[in-house]
Coordinates of C-alpha atoms in Angstrom, one line a residue:
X114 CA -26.6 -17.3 -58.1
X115 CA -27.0 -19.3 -60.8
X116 CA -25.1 -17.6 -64.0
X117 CA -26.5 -17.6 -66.8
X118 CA -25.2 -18.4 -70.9
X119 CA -27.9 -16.2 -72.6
X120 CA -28.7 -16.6 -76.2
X121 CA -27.7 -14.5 -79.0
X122 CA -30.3 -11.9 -79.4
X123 CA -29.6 -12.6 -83.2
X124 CA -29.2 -14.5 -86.3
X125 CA -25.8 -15.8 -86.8
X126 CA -26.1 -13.8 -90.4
X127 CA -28.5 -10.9 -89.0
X128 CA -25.1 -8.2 -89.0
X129 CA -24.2 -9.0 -92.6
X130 CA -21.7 -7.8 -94.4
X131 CA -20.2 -5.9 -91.6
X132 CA -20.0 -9.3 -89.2
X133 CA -19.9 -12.4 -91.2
X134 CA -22.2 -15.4 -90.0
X135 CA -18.8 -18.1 -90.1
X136 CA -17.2 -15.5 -87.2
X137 CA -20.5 -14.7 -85.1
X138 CA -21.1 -18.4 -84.7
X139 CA -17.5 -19.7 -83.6
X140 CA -17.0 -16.0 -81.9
X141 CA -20.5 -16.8 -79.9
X142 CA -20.4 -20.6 -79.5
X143 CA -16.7 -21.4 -78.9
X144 CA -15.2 -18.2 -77.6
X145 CA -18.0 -17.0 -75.3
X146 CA -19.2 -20.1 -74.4
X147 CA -15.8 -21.1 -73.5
X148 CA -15.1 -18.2 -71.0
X149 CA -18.3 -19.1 -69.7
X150 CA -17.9 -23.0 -69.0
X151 CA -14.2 -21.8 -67.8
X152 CA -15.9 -19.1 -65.4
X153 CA -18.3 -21.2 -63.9
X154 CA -16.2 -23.9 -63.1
X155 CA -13.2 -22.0 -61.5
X156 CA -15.7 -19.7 -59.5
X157 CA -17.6 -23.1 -58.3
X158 CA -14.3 -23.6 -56.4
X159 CA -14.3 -20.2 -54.1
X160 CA -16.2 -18.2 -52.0
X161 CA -17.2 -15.7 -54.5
X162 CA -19.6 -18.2 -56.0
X163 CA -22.9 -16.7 -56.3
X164 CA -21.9 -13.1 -55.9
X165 CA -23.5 -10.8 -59.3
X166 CA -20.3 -11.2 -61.3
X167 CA -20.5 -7.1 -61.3
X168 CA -19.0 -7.6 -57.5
X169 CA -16.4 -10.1 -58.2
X170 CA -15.2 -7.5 -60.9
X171 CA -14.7 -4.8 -57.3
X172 CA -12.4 -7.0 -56.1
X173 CA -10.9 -8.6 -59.1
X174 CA -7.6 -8.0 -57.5
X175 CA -8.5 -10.5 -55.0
X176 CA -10.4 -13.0 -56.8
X177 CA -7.9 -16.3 -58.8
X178 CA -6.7 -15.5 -62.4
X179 CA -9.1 -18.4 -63.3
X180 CA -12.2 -16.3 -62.0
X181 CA -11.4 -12.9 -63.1
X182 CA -10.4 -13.8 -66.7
X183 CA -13.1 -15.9 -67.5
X184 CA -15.4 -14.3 -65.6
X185 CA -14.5 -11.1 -68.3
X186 CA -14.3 -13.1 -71.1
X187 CA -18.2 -14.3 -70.0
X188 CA -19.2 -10.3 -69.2
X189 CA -17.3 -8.4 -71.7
X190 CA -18.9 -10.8 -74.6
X191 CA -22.2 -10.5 -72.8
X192 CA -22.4 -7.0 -73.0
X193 CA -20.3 -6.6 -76.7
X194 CA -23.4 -8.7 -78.2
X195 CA -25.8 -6.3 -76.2
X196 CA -24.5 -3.7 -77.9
X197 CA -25.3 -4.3 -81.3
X198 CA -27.2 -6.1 -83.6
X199 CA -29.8 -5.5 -86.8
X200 CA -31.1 -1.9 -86.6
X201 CA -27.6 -0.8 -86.0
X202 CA -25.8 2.3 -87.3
X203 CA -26.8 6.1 -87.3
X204 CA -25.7 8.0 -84.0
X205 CA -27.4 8.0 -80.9
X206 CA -29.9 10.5 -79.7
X207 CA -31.7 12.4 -76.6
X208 CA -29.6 12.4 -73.2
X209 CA -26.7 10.0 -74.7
X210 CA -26.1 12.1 -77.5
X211 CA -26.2 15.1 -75.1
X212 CA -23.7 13.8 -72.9
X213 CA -21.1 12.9 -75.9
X214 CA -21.2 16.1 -77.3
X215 CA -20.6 17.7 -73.9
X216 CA -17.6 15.5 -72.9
X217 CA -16.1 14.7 -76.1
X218 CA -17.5 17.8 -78.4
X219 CA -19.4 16.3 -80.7
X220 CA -19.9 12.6 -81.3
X221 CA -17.8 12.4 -84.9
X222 CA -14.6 13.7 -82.1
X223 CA -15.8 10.8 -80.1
X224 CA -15.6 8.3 -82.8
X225 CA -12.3 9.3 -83.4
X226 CA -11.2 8.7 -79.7
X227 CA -13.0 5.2 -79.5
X228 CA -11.3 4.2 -82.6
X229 CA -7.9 5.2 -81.9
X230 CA -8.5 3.5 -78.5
X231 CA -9.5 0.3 -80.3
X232 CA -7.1 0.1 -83.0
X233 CA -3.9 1.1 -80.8
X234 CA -4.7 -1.4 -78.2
X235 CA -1.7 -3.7 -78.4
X236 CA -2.2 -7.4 -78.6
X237 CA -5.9 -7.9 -77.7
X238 CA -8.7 -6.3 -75.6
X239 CA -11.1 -4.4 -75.7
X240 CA -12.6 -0.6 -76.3
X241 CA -15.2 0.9 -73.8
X242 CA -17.2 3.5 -73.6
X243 CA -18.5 4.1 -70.1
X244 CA -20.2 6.0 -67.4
X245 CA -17.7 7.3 -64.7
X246 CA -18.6 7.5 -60.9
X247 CA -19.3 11.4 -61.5
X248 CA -21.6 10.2 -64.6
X249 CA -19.2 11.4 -67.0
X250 CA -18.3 9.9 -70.1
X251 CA -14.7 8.4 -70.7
X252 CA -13.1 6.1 -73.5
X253 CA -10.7 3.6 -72.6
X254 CA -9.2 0.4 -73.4
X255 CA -8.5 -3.0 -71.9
X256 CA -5.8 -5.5 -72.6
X257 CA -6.8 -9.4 -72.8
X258 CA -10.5 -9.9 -70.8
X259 CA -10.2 -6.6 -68.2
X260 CA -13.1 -4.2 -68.3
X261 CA -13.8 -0.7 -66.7
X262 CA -15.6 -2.6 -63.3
X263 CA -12.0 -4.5 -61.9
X264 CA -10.7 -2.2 -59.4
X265 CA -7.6 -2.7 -60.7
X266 CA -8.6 -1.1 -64.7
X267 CA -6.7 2.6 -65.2
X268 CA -10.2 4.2 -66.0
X269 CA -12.8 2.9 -63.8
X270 CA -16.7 3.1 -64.9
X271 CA -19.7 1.4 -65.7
X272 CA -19.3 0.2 -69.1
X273 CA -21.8 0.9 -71.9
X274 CA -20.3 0.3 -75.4
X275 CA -17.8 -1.9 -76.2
X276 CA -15.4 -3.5 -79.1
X277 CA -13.8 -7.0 -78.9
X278 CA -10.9 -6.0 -80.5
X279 CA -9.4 -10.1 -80.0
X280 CA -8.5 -11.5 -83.3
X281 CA -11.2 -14.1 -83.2
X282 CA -13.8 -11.2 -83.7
X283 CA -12.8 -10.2 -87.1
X284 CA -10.2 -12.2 -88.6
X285 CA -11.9 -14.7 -90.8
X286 CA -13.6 -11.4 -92.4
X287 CA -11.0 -8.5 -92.3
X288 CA -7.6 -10.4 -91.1
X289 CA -5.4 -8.4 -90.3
X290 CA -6.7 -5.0 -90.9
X291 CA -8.0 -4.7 -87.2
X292 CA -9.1 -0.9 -88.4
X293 CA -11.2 -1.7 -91.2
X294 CA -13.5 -4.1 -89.0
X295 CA -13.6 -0.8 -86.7
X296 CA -14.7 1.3 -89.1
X297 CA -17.6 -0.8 -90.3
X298 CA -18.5 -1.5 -86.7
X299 CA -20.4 2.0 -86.4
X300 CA -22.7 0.1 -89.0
X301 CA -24.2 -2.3 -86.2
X302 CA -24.1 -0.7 -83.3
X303 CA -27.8 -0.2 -81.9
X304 CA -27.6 3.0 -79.8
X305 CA -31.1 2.4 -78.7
X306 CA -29.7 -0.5 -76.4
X307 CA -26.3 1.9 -75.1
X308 CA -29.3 4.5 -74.8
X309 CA -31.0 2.9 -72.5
X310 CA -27.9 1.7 -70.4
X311 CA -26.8 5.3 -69.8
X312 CA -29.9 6.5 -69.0
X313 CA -30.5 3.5 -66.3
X314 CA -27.2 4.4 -64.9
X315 CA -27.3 8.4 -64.7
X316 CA -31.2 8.5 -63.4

């Protein structure tokens, strides 16, 4: 399989004020390109090469540090760009918005949850909101590059929003008020694209 660095689907300024331009360009061409370069190499190396990264992640228990780190740094960046960008903000709608509201009571309750998950995640990582075997909603967080896919995360899913909650993803902007950037990150978060992530999985 040949894996693939993808382009931003975005301007480097396109989620001003709420993600400065400076941040989206080091953030996108140092950070994620790194844990790319990093993942390629190291998985170049073992027989997982080739496998969709989404079955390395089942047996990230088994896979070298080297493979599974980068390979999440690569994935987890992947998706976090895929899940925002210029029409951002509002609340989501139609089956999504159903399910929220079912598992979490309404989706202001869930906001609550994904923040506190975000902001109380120690050191860095990640928040998620995913699709569970059952095809119930949970929120959960990650330390350092883990996401809901390795067999070895505490709340196992299919991941379909997520917050890079590292310090490279705000600092330059918000430094150290990791809860600020949080709060404004509802403002560029397209639910049309988590939309249709949920609904792909849950058909």
């Amino acid at each position: 399989m040949n894996y693939k660095f993808k382009e931003l689907p975005f301007a480097y300024d396109a989620l001003e004020p709420y993600l400065d331009a400076r941040t989206m360009e080091i953030h996108y061409s140092k950070h994620h390109k790194g844990y790319y370069d990093k993942f390629v190499d190291a998985v170049s190396k073992t027989e997982f090469n080739g496998l969709p990264i989404e079955e390395i992640f089942k047996q990230a228990s088994k896979v070298p540090a080297a493979v599974r780190n980068n390979g999440g740094g690569y994935y987890n960046h992947e998706l976090y760009w895929n899940c925002v960008g210029e029409n951002g903000g509002g609340e989501p709608k139609g089956k999504l918005l159903e399910a929220i509201n079912k598992q979490f009571g309404s989706f202001e309750e869930f906001k609550t949850l994904f923040e506190n998950a975000a902001a109380t995640r120690f050191g860095s990582g990640w928040a998620w909101l995913s699709v569970k075997p059952d095809n119930t909603l949970s929120v959960s967080s990650t330390g350092n590059q883990e996401n809901p896919l390795w067999d070895t995360a505490e709340c196992q899913g299919q991941p379909i929003l997520t917050i890079d909650v590292w310090e490279h993803a705000y600092y330059l902007k918000y430094q150290n008020r990791r809860p600020d950037f949080i709060k404004e990150f509802w403002n560029v978060v397209d639910w049309e694209k988590v939309a249709k992530r949920y609904e792909e999985i849950v058909k």
